[in-house]
Coordinates of C-alpha atoms and ligand atoms in Angstrom, one line a residue:
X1 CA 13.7 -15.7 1.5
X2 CA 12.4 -12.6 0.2
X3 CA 13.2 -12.0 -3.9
X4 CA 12.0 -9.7 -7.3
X5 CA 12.0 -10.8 -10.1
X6 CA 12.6 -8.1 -12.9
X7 CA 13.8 -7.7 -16.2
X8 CA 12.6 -6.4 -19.8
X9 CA 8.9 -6.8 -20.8
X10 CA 8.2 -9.8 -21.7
X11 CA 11.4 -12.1 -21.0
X12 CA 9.8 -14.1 -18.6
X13 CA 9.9 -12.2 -15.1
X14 CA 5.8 -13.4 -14.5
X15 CA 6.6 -17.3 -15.7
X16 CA 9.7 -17.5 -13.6
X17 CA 7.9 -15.6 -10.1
X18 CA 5.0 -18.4 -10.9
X19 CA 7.5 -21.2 -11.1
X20 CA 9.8 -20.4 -8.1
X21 CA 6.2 -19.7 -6.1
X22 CA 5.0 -22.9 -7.3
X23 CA 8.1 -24.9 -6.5
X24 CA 8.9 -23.5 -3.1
X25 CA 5.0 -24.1 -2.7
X26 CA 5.5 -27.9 -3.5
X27 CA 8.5 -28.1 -0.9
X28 CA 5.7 -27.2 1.7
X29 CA 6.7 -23.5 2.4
X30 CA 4.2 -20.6 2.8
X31 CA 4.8 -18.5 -0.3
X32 CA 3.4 -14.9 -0.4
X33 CA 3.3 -14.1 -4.7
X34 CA 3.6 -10.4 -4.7
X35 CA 1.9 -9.0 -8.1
X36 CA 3.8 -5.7 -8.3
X37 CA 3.7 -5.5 -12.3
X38 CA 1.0 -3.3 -13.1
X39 CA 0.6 -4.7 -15.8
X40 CA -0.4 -7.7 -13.6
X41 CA -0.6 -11.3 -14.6
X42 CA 1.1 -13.6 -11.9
X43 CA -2.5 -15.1 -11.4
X44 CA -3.3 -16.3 -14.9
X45 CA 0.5 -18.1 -14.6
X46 CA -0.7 -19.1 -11.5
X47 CA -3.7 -21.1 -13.0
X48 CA -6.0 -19.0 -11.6
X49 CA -9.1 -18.5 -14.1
X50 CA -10.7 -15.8 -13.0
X51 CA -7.6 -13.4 -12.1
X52 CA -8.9 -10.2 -13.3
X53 CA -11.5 -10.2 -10.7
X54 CA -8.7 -9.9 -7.1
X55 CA -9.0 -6.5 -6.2
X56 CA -5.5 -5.0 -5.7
X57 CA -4.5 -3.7 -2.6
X58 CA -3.9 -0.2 -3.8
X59 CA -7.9 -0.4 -4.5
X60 CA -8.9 -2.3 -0.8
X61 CA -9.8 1.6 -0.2
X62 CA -11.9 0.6 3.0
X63 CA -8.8 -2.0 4.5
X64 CA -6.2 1.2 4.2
X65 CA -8.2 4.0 5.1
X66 CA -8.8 1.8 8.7
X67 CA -5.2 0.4 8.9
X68 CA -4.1 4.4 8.2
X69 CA -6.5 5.7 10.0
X70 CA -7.1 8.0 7.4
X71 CA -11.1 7.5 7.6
X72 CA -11.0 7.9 3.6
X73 CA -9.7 11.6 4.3
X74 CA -6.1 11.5 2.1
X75 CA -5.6 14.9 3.2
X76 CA -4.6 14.8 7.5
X77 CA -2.6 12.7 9.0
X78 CA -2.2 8.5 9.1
X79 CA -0.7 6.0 11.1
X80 CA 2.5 5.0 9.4
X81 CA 3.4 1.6 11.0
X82 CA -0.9 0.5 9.6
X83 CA -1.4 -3.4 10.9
X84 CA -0.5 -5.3 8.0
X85 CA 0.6 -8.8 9.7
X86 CA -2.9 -10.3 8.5
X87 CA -3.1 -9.2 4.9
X88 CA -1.6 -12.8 3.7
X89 CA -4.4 -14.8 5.0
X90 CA -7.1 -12.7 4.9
X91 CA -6.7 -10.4 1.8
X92 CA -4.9 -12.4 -0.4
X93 CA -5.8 -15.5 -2.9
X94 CA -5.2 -18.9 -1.6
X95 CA -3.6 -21.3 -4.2
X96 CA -2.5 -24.1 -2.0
X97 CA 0.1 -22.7 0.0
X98 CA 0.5 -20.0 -2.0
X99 CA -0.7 -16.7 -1.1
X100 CA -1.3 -14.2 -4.3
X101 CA -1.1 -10.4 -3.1
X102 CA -2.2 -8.0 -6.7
X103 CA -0.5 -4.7 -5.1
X104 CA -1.8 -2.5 -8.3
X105 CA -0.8 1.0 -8.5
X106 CA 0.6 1.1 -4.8
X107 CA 3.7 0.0 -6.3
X108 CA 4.7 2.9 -8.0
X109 CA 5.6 6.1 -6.2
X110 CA 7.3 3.7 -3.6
X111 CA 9.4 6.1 -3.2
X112 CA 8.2 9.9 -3.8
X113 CA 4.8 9.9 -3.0
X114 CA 3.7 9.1 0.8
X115 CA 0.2 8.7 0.9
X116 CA -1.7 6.0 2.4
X117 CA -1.7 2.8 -0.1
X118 CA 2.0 2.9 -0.5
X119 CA 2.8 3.3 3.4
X120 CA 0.9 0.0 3.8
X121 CA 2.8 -1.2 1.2
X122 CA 6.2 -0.5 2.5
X123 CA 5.5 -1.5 5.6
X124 CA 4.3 -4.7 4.2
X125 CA 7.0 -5.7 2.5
X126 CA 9.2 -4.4 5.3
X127 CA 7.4 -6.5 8.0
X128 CA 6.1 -9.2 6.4
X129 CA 8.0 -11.8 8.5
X130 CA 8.4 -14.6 6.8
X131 CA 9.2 -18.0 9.0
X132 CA 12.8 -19.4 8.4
X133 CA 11.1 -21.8 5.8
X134 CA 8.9 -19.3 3.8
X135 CA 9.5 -17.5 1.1
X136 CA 8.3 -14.1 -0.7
X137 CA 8.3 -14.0 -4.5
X138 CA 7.9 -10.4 -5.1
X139 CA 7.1 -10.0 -9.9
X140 CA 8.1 -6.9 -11.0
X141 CA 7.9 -4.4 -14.0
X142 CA 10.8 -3.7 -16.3
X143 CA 12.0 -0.3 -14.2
X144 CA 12.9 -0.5 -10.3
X145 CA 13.6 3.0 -10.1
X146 CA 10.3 3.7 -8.2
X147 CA 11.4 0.8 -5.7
X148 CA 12.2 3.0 -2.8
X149 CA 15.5 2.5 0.0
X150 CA 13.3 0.3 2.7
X151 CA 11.5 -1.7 0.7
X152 CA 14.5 -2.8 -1.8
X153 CA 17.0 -3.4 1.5
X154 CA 13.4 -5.3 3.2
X155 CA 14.3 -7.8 0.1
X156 CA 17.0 -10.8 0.3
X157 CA 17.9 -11.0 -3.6
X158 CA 16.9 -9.4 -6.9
X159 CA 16.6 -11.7 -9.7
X160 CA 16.9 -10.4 -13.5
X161 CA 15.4 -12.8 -16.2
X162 CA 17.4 -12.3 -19.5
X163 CA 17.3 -13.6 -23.0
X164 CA 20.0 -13.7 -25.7
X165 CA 18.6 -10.1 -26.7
X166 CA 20.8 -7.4 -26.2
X167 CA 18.1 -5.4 -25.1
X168 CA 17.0 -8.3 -21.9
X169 CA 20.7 -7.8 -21.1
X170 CA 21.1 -4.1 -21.3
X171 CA 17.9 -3.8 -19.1
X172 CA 19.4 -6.1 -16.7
X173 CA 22.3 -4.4 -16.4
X174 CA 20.8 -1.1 -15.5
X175 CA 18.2 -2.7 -13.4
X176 CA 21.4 -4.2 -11.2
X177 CA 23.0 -0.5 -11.4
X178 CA 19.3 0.6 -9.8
X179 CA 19.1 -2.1 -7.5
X180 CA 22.8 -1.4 -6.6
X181 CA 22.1 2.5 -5.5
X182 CA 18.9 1.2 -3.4
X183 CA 21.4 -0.6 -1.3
X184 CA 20.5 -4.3 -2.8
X185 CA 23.2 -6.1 -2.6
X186 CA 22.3 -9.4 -3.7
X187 CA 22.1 -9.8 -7.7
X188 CA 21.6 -12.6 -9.6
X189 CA 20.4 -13.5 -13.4
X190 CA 18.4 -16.2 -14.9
X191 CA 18.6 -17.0 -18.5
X192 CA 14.6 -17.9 -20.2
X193 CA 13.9 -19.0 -23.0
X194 CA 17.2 -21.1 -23.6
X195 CA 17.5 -23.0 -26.8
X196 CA 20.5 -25.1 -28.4
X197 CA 21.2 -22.3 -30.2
X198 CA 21.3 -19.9 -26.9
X199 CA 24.8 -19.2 -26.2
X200 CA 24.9 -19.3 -22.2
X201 CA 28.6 -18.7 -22.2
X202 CA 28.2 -15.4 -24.2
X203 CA 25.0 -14.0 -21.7
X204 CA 27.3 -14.9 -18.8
X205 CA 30.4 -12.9 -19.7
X206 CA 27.6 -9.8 -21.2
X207 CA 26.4 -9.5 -17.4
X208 CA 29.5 -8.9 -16.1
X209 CA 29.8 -9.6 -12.3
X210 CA 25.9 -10.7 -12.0
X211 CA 26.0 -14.2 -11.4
X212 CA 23.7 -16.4 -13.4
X213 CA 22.4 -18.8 -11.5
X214 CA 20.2 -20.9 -13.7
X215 CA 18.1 -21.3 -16.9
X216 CA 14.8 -22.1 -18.1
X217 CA 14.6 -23.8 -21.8
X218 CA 11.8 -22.4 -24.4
X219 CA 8.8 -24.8 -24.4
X220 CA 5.7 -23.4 -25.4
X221 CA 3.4 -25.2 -23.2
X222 CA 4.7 -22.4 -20.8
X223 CA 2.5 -19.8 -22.5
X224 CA -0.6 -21.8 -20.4
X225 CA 0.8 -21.0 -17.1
X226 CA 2.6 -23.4 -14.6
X227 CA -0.4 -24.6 -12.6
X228 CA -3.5 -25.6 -13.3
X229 CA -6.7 -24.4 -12.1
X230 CA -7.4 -26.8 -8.9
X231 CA -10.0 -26.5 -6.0
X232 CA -7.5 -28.2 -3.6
X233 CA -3.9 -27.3 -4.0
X234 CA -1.5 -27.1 -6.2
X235 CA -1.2 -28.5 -9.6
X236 CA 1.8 -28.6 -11.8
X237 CA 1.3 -28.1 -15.2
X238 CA 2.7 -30.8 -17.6
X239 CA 5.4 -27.7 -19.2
X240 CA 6.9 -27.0 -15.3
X241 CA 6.7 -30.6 -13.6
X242 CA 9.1 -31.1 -17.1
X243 CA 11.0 -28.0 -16.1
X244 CA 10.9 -28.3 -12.2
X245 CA 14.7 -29.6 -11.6
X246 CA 15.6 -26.4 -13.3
X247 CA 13.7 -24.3 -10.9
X248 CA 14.3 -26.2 -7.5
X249 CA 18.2 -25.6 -9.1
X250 CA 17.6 -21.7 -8.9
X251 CA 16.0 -22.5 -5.4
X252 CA 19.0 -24.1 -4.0
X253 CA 21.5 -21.2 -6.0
X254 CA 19.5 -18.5 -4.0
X255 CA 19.1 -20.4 -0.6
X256 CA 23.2 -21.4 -0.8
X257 CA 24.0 -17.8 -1.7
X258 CA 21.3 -15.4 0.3
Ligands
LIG301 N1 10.6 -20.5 -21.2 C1 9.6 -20.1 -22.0 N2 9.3 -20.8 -23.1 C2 8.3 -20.4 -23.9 N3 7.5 -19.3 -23.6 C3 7.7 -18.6 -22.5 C4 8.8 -18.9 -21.6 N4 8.8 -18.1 -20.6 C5 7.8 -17.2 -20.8 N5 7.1 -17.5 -21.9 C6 6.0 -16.8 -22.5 O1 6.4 -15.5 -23.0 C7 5.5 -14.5 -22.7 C8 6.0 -13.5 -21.8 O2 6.4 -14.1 -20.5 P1 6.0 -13.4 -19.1 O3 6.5 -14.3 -18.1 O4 4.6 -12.9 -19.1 O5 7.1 -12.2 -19.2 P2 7.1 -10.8 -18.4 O6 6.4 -11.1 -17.1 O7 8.6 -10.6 -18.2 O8 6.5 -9.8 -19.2 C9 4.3 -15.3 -22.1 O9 3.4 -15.5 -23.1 C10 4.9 -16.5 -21.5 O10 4.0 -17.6 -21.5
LIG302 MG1 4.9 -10.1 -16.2

């Protein structure tokens, strides 16, 4: 199961990546959390407390310039199938049976520049094998556009969080319209920040032929992250252990239809 999350600032992309990561974590998969926003936060939803200290890949200058073979020279040649099979377990964050990956600024340019960082990120997300029972949970920026061919066909599924904002649904739908040129061909939507008020029926029939496959209510506890900080393991917070049949139920709509 490889899936990005994406969809407009601020609609929830980083809380639902945390809380599928979590969730498949708790069903005792491996779970590589891809931090490919920028803009990164996955680790604060992820409970950890001192996120801002990971290095992101894109900045491991020593681990690229040896898996390139560029010898910190950006200028010759370098290797462009690096060794990457390791970087879970020995580069990334450990949060139970999660394993947290900050990619930084190697993912943009996916797909015009070629320079070192970004060919070991391609060929990360293009060889990452994942065993029949793991997952990859790949949180995204608003645009995909710099998303190049291999690595959007390398994922199963793209997932776009919307609101009842026009403007979650209109960046949805050019988001799917991106995704579709890349060759995705899996699409789905999930609905955050769902009140009584929230009309469900009227965000379905707004994105068109994207299926939505599940929803996520407002609760402001959610604003502290899904885990908590824990030494061994993983630790629901109080807001997602209330929430987590709604995100095991986006589990099983992806698993029945990837
Ligand atoms: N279902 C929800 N209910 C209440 N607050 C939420 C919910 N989902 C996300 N939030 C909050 O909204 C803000 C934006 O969410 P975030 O996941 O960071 O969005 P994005 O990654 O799309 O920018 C955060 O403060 C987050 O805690
Ligand atoms: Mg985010």
């Amino acid at each position: 199961m490889k899936i990005a999350i994406s969809g407009k600032g601020g609609v929830g992309k980083t809380t639902l990546s945390a809380s599928l990561a979590a969730a498949l974590a708790l069903q005792d998969r491996l779970v590589i959390a891809l931090d490919a926003d920028p803009d990164s936060n996955l680790a604060s939803a992820l409970g950890v407390p001192d996120g801002e200290s990971i290095t992101p890949l894109a900045d491991m200058h020593d681990m690229i310039a040896e898996r390139t073979g560029t010898d910190g020279d950006l200028s010759g040649y370098f290797k462009l199938n690096p060794k990457v099979d390791d970087i879970p377990e020995d580069y990334a964050r450990k949060i139970g049976n999660i394993r947290l990956l900050v990619l930084g600024g190697i993912a943009k340019g996916g797909s015009g520049c070629i320079c070192p960082a970004t060919t070991v990120l391609k060929t990360l997300l293009l060889h990452l094998l994942v065993g029949r029972n793991d997952a990859i949970i790949m949180d995204m920026e608003a645009g995909i556009e710099h998303l190049g061919r291999a690595t959007a066909q390398s994922m199963d599924a793209l997932v776009l969080v919307v609101n009842d904002s026009r403007w979650s649904i209109n960046t949805a739908l050019r988001a799917a319209g991106l995704a579709g040129d890349l060759g995705m061909k899996k699409l789905f939507a999930v609905a955050n920040r769902v009140t009584e008020s929230t009309d469900i029926d009227a965000i379905a029939e707004k994105l068109g032929d994207i299926p939505l496959i599940g929803q996520i209510p407002f609760d402001e506890r959610l604003e502290h992250g899904v885990l908590e900080p824990s030494s061994d393991g993983i630790k629901l917070s109080e807001a997602l252990s209330d929430h987590l049949a709604a995100v095991e139920g986006i589990i099983s709509e992806l698993q029945n239809r990837c």
